[in-house]
Amino acid sequence: MVDMRGISVEFPGVKALSEVDFRLFPGEVHALMGENGAGKSTLIKALTGVYRTSAGTIRLNGRPVAFTGPGQAQQAGVSTVYQEVNLCSNLTVAENILLGREPRRFGAIDGRATRAAAAKLLDRIGLDIDPASQLGSHPIAVQQLVAIARALAVQARVLVLDEPTSSLDSDEVAELFRILRVLREEGVAILFVSHFIDQVYEIADRMTVLRNGRLVGEHLTRELDRLDLVSAMLGRELSTLEEVQRRTSHHAPGTEPVLQARGLGRAGAIAPFDLDIHAGEVVGLAGLLGSGRTELARLLFGADRPDTGTLTIGGKPARARGPRSMISHGVAFCSEDRKGEGVIADLSVRDNLVLAMQAARGWARPVPRRLAEDLVAEYIEKLDIRPADPGAVIGNLSGGNQQKVLLARWLVTRPRLLILDEPTRGIDVGAKAQIQKVVADLAAEGMAVVFISAELEEVVRVSDRVVVLRDRRKVAELAGHDVSVSDVMSAIAAQSGPVAAVAS
Amino acid sequence: MKRAQILWPLAALAGLLVLNIIVTPSFLSLRIQDGHLFGSTIDILRNGAPTMLIAVGMTLVIATRGIDLSVGAVAAIAGAIACTWIADGGNAVTAMIMALGVCVLLGLWNGFLVSVLGIQPIIATLVLMTAGRGVAMLLTEGQIITINDSLYSKIGAGFVVLPVAILISLAVLGGVALLTRRTALGMLIESVGVNPEASRLAGVRSRTIIWTVYVFAALCAGVAGLMISSNVNAADANSAGLWIEMDAILAVVIGGTSLAGGRYSLAGTLVGALVIQTLTTTVYTIGVPTNVTLVFKAVVVIAVCLLQSPRTAGFVRERRRRKQPSVSVPRPQKVGVR
Ligand SMILES: Nc1ncnc2c1ncn2[C@@H]1O[C@H](COP(=O)(O)OP(=O)(O)OP(=O)(O)O)[C@@H](O)[C@H]1O
Ligand SMILES: [Mg+2]
């Protein structure tokens, strides 16, 4: 159905793709695999006309096409969910889903019909939210689902999903896959990008592997095992990819906690909770979509103001007066919404990386050029940021590489408490292990870490203690070495009211 | 990329100068009289000084994603205060200090509306744009106040080889460039302009920064207002600094700073202000009928903006590629709302 041949895409100074072939057949789910910056998103954007190709031909149903914009591609039956959610956060959910295709009455947009149609589409992907609510008021995972609903709203023959599952929980992923299977039966050609190898093996029929903008190979999923896939992606054996070992907690019981929250809460966001975090401890937050993980983290950082409760940091009461005062207390927060709350898209990697440090120093004391260069070089090396060019505009980096820069932005400030909201979102397998290792090392050096991830395995692996949230309320705390994913799952699913089940 | 952006305004400036030389061959000639330089180009510099100064303040405001429509009114207020004080027998230095003090207050007001109350900059400054002229009228009681003070007239009409006014404007421009680029201020201003929420979460004092740029813009407008009234030894609440906000915004935009905020270029603003002023002068020298001057100005401005736009650049490249097939750089488009 889609046949791309010899595709090259160049940006000033970089060759993002060179002579890549890609085929997509009707009735298949085709996974596009590769490391961060391999060129997956670029290939998709070349197909939908966001980027212009400098060589190669694209055929859709046998006819050569050259879209000059994503709108054209959509009209030709190619429906796309891009990696970075690009919807209008100031419009309602319903308006976003049907933007440009609103049902009309007497020439004017019919609000009621729009909401009804949107409600039906939301229902189809199993998302229970008010279609009339503002999109921006929802967490990034919900926005991602809305973008998917929008893509499903058109009866497309080709559906392109660039990392649709990066911030979804297993339930939503299962729901999405159910829909994809139905579409596959109907003969829709589906292009799917994900860094979750398990998901790829669950849904994909075939896969194409890219590395450094070049085609490595096209394989049937059942003919390529996981190890071979990973080494094809990385271009080296898997030996370097060791798993992070579970650590034992280093804090001696009875020591003063770094952070102490008592009855902290905010109406509509999270019910009042108590939480202690000690130095050298990694506390994981687990819960389903909408359980209040991000909301809790934002309260700890002062990104939102609490209505009730007190916060003590390092033994001193901290009146949460916004991020700036919390940063001065040694708290750092890396948001899950990298486009909206993370990157400063027009500035360089260097400026983005030192931003938090610079802000803390004040404008009059610029970070010395030498220090900045050293730090940037150190983290480009440590986190394998590509391209390794401190002057590159961050908006041009691939999604995963942007995420690494944001992580580095906080690491260089050496906080006492580091709150990471989905730090490995959109990060490839190799770098993910690397980041988990960095987190473990920091904790070993005495930093307290709060770790949020939709991927329960990851939370369990890196955390000393898992705080479980349900329906915007803290329901359990699981501590000890033998906490397993299923323990966390059952704590999440437990129906009875708030019980503090402490296993150890 | 930045260099290419400043190329078009420079070309426009050169084009305008050539046009002037063709029409008036003596255009470039300079005379020295009493140790002062005289000539058409010097006039352009002198008359363009207020616009340039206001454009410097405007550049920083625009870099934070804002806009300040009230600068013309603030300039009128500054002139009115200084002139009424001098006309009442006051001292010129006190007059200027008072005028600039009031401008700082006006800037604080604008900044308060934008940064604390979160009102859209265009609306927030519109308040002062309309009310400000009324205030100036009240101060001058609707009269044109003429004064005769040798010290005061130096600011707008004085010379130290070059006109004092342009020396002030250039000094401010250079000072701001040094201050923002040698410290981290420029980077923080840009970061607030590109992504205010991300900046806030990174601990940037966005509120203070935004507040400060409005105060600075008002201060620039105040000095410009002093220049304007000093140049004619009079305060005219009605016409002093009228439409100057538009010229300043145009200068900034022509200079390549995007109205969407973020990266700014003070060098670009300098060139932009010169283009605007040369254009104004050219309109007179080549004898464009007064009823079409604004249209003529608009045409030139549109041309420069079109040439700068990445979309047009891509279009032109595409045309060329079709004519002679060769390798070309693809044009990354912004993904719009689908
Ligand atoms: N607009 C652009 N300008 C310059 N370089 C770009 C641009 N867009 C992408 N690149 C470069 O092209 C390469 C491929 O990027 P791409 O976004 O396709 O990676 P990806 O495979 O999607 O990675 P990820 O898994 O991190 O999303 C990267 O090196 C990136 O820096
Ligand atoms: Mg990508």
Coordinates of C-alpha atoms in Angstrom, one line a residue, chain B residues 183-318:
Chain B
T183 CA 25.3 38.1 31.3
A184 CA 22.6 35.4 31.2
L185 CA 19.8 37.9 30.9
G186 CA 19.4 37.5 27.1
M187 CA 19.2 33.7 27.4
L188 CA 16.7 33.9 30.2
I189 CA 14.6 36.5 28.3
E190 CA 14.5 34.2 25.3
S191 CA 13.7 31.2 27.3
V192 CA 10.7 33.0 28.9
G193 CA 9.6 34.0 25.4
V194 CA 9.9 30.6 23.9
N195 CA 8.3 28.5 26.6
P196 CA 7.1 30.4 29.7
E197 CA 5.8 27.4 31.6
A198 CA 9.0 25.3 31.0
S199 CA 11.0 28.4 32.2
R200 CA 8.9 28.7 35.3
L201 CA 9.4 25.1 36.2
A202 CA 13.2 25.5 35.6
G203 CA 13.2 28.2 38.2
V204 CA 13.5 31.2 35.9
R205 CA 12.1 34.4 37.5
S206 CA 9.7 34.8 34.6
R207 CA 7.5 37.3 36.3
T208 CA 10.4 39.6 37.3
I209 CA 11.9 39.4 33.9
I210 CA 8.7 40.2 32.1
W211 CA 8.0 43.1 34.5
T212 CA 11.5 44.5 34.0
V213 CA 11.3 44.5 30.2
Y214 CA 8.1 46.6 30.3
V215 CA 9.7 49.1 32.7
F216 CA 12.7 49.3 30.4
A217 CA 10.5 49.8 27.3
A218 CA 8.7 52.6 29.1
L219 CA 12.0 54.2 30.1
C220 CA 13.2 54.1 26.5
A221 CA 9.9 55.6 25.4
G222 CA 10.4 58.3 28.0
V223 CA 13.9 59.3 26.7
A224 CA 12.6 59.2 23.2
G225 CA 9.7 61.5 24.2
L226 CA 12.3 63.9 25.7
M227 CA 14.2 63.8 22.4
I228 CA 11.1 64.5 20.3
S229 CA 10.0 67.5 22.4
S230 CA 13.5 68.9 22.8
N231 CA 14.0 68.7 19.0
V232 CA 11.1 71.1 18.5
N233 CA 11.3 72.9 21.8
A234 CA 7.7 72.1 22.5
A235 CA 5.4 69.5 23.9
D236 CA 2.5 68.5 21.6
A237 CA 0.4 66.0 23.4
N238 CA -1.6 65.2 20.3
S239 CA 1.1 64.4 17.8
A240 CA 4.3 63.7 19.8
G241 CA 5.2 60.1 19.2
L242 CA 2.1 59.4 17.3
W243 CA 2.3 56.0 15.5
I244 CA 5.8 55.6 16.8
E245 CA 4.9 52.3 18.3
M246 CA 4.1 51.0 14.9
D247 CA 7.4 52.1 13.5
A248 CA 9.2 50.5 16.4
I249 CA 7.4 47.2 16.0
L250 CA 8.1 47.3 12.3
A251 CA 11.8 48.0 13.0
V252 CA 12.0 45.0 15.3
V253 CA 10.2 42.7 12.9
I254 CA 12.2 43.8 9.9
G255 CA 15.3 43.2 12.0
G256 CA 14.3 39.5 12.2
T257 CA 12.9 39.2 15.7
S258 CA 9.8 37.1 15.6
L259 CA 6.6 38.4 17.1
A260 CA 6.1 34.9 18.5
G261 CA 8.9 35.6 21.0
G262 CA 12.2 34.0 21.6
R263 CA 15.4 34.7 19.7
Y264 CA 16.0 38.4 19.3
S265 CA 18.6 40.4 17.4
L266 CA 19.5 43.9 18.5
A267 CA 21.7 44.3 15.4
G268 CA 18.7 43.5 13.3
T269 CA 16.7 46.1 15.2
L270 CA 19.4 48.7 14.5
V271 CA 19.2 48.0 10.8
G272 CA 15.4 47.8 10.9
A273 CA 15.1 51.2 12.5
L274 CA 17.4 52.7 9.9
V275 CA 15.3 51.1 7.1
I276 CA 12.1 52.6 8.6
Q277 CA 13.6 56.1 9.0
T278 CA 15.3 56.1 5.6
L279 CA 12.0 55.0 4.1
T280 CA 10.2 57.9 5.8
T281 CA 12.8 60.3 4.4
T282 CA 12.8 58.8 1.0
V283 CA 9.1 59.2 0.7
Y284 CA 9.7 63.0 1.0
T285 CA 12.8 63.2 -1.1
I286 CA 11.4 61.3 -4.1
G287 CA 8.2 63.3 -3.8
V288 CA 5.7 60.5 -3.2
P289 CA 2.4 62.3 -2.9
T290 CA 1.5 62.5 0.8
N291 CA -1.8 60.7 0.4
V292 CA 0.0 57.5 -0.7
T293 CA 3.0 57.7 1.6
L294 CA 1.6 55.2 4.0
V295 CA 0.8 52.8 1.2
F296 CA 4.3 53.1 -0.2
K297 CA 5.8 52.4 3.2
A298 CA 3.6 49.4 3.6
V299 CA 4.7 48.0 0.3
V300 CA 8.3 48.1 1.2
V301 CA 7.7 46.6 4.6
I302 CA 5.7 43.7 3.2
A303 CA 8.4 43.1 0.7
V304 CA 11.1 42.8 3.4
C305 CA 9.0 40.6 5.6
L306 CA 8.1 38.3 2.6
L307 CA 11.7 37.9 1.7
Q308 CA 12.6 36.9 5.2
S309 CA 9.9 34.4 5.6
P310 CA 11.1 30.8 5.5
R311 CA 8.1 29.8 3.4
T312 CA 8.9 32.3 0.6
A313 CA 12.5 31.2 0.8
G314 CA 11.4 27.6 0.3
F315 CA 9.1 28.6 -2.5
V316 CA 11.8 30.5 -4.3
R317 CA 14.2 27.6 -3.9
E318 CA 11.6 25.2 -5.2

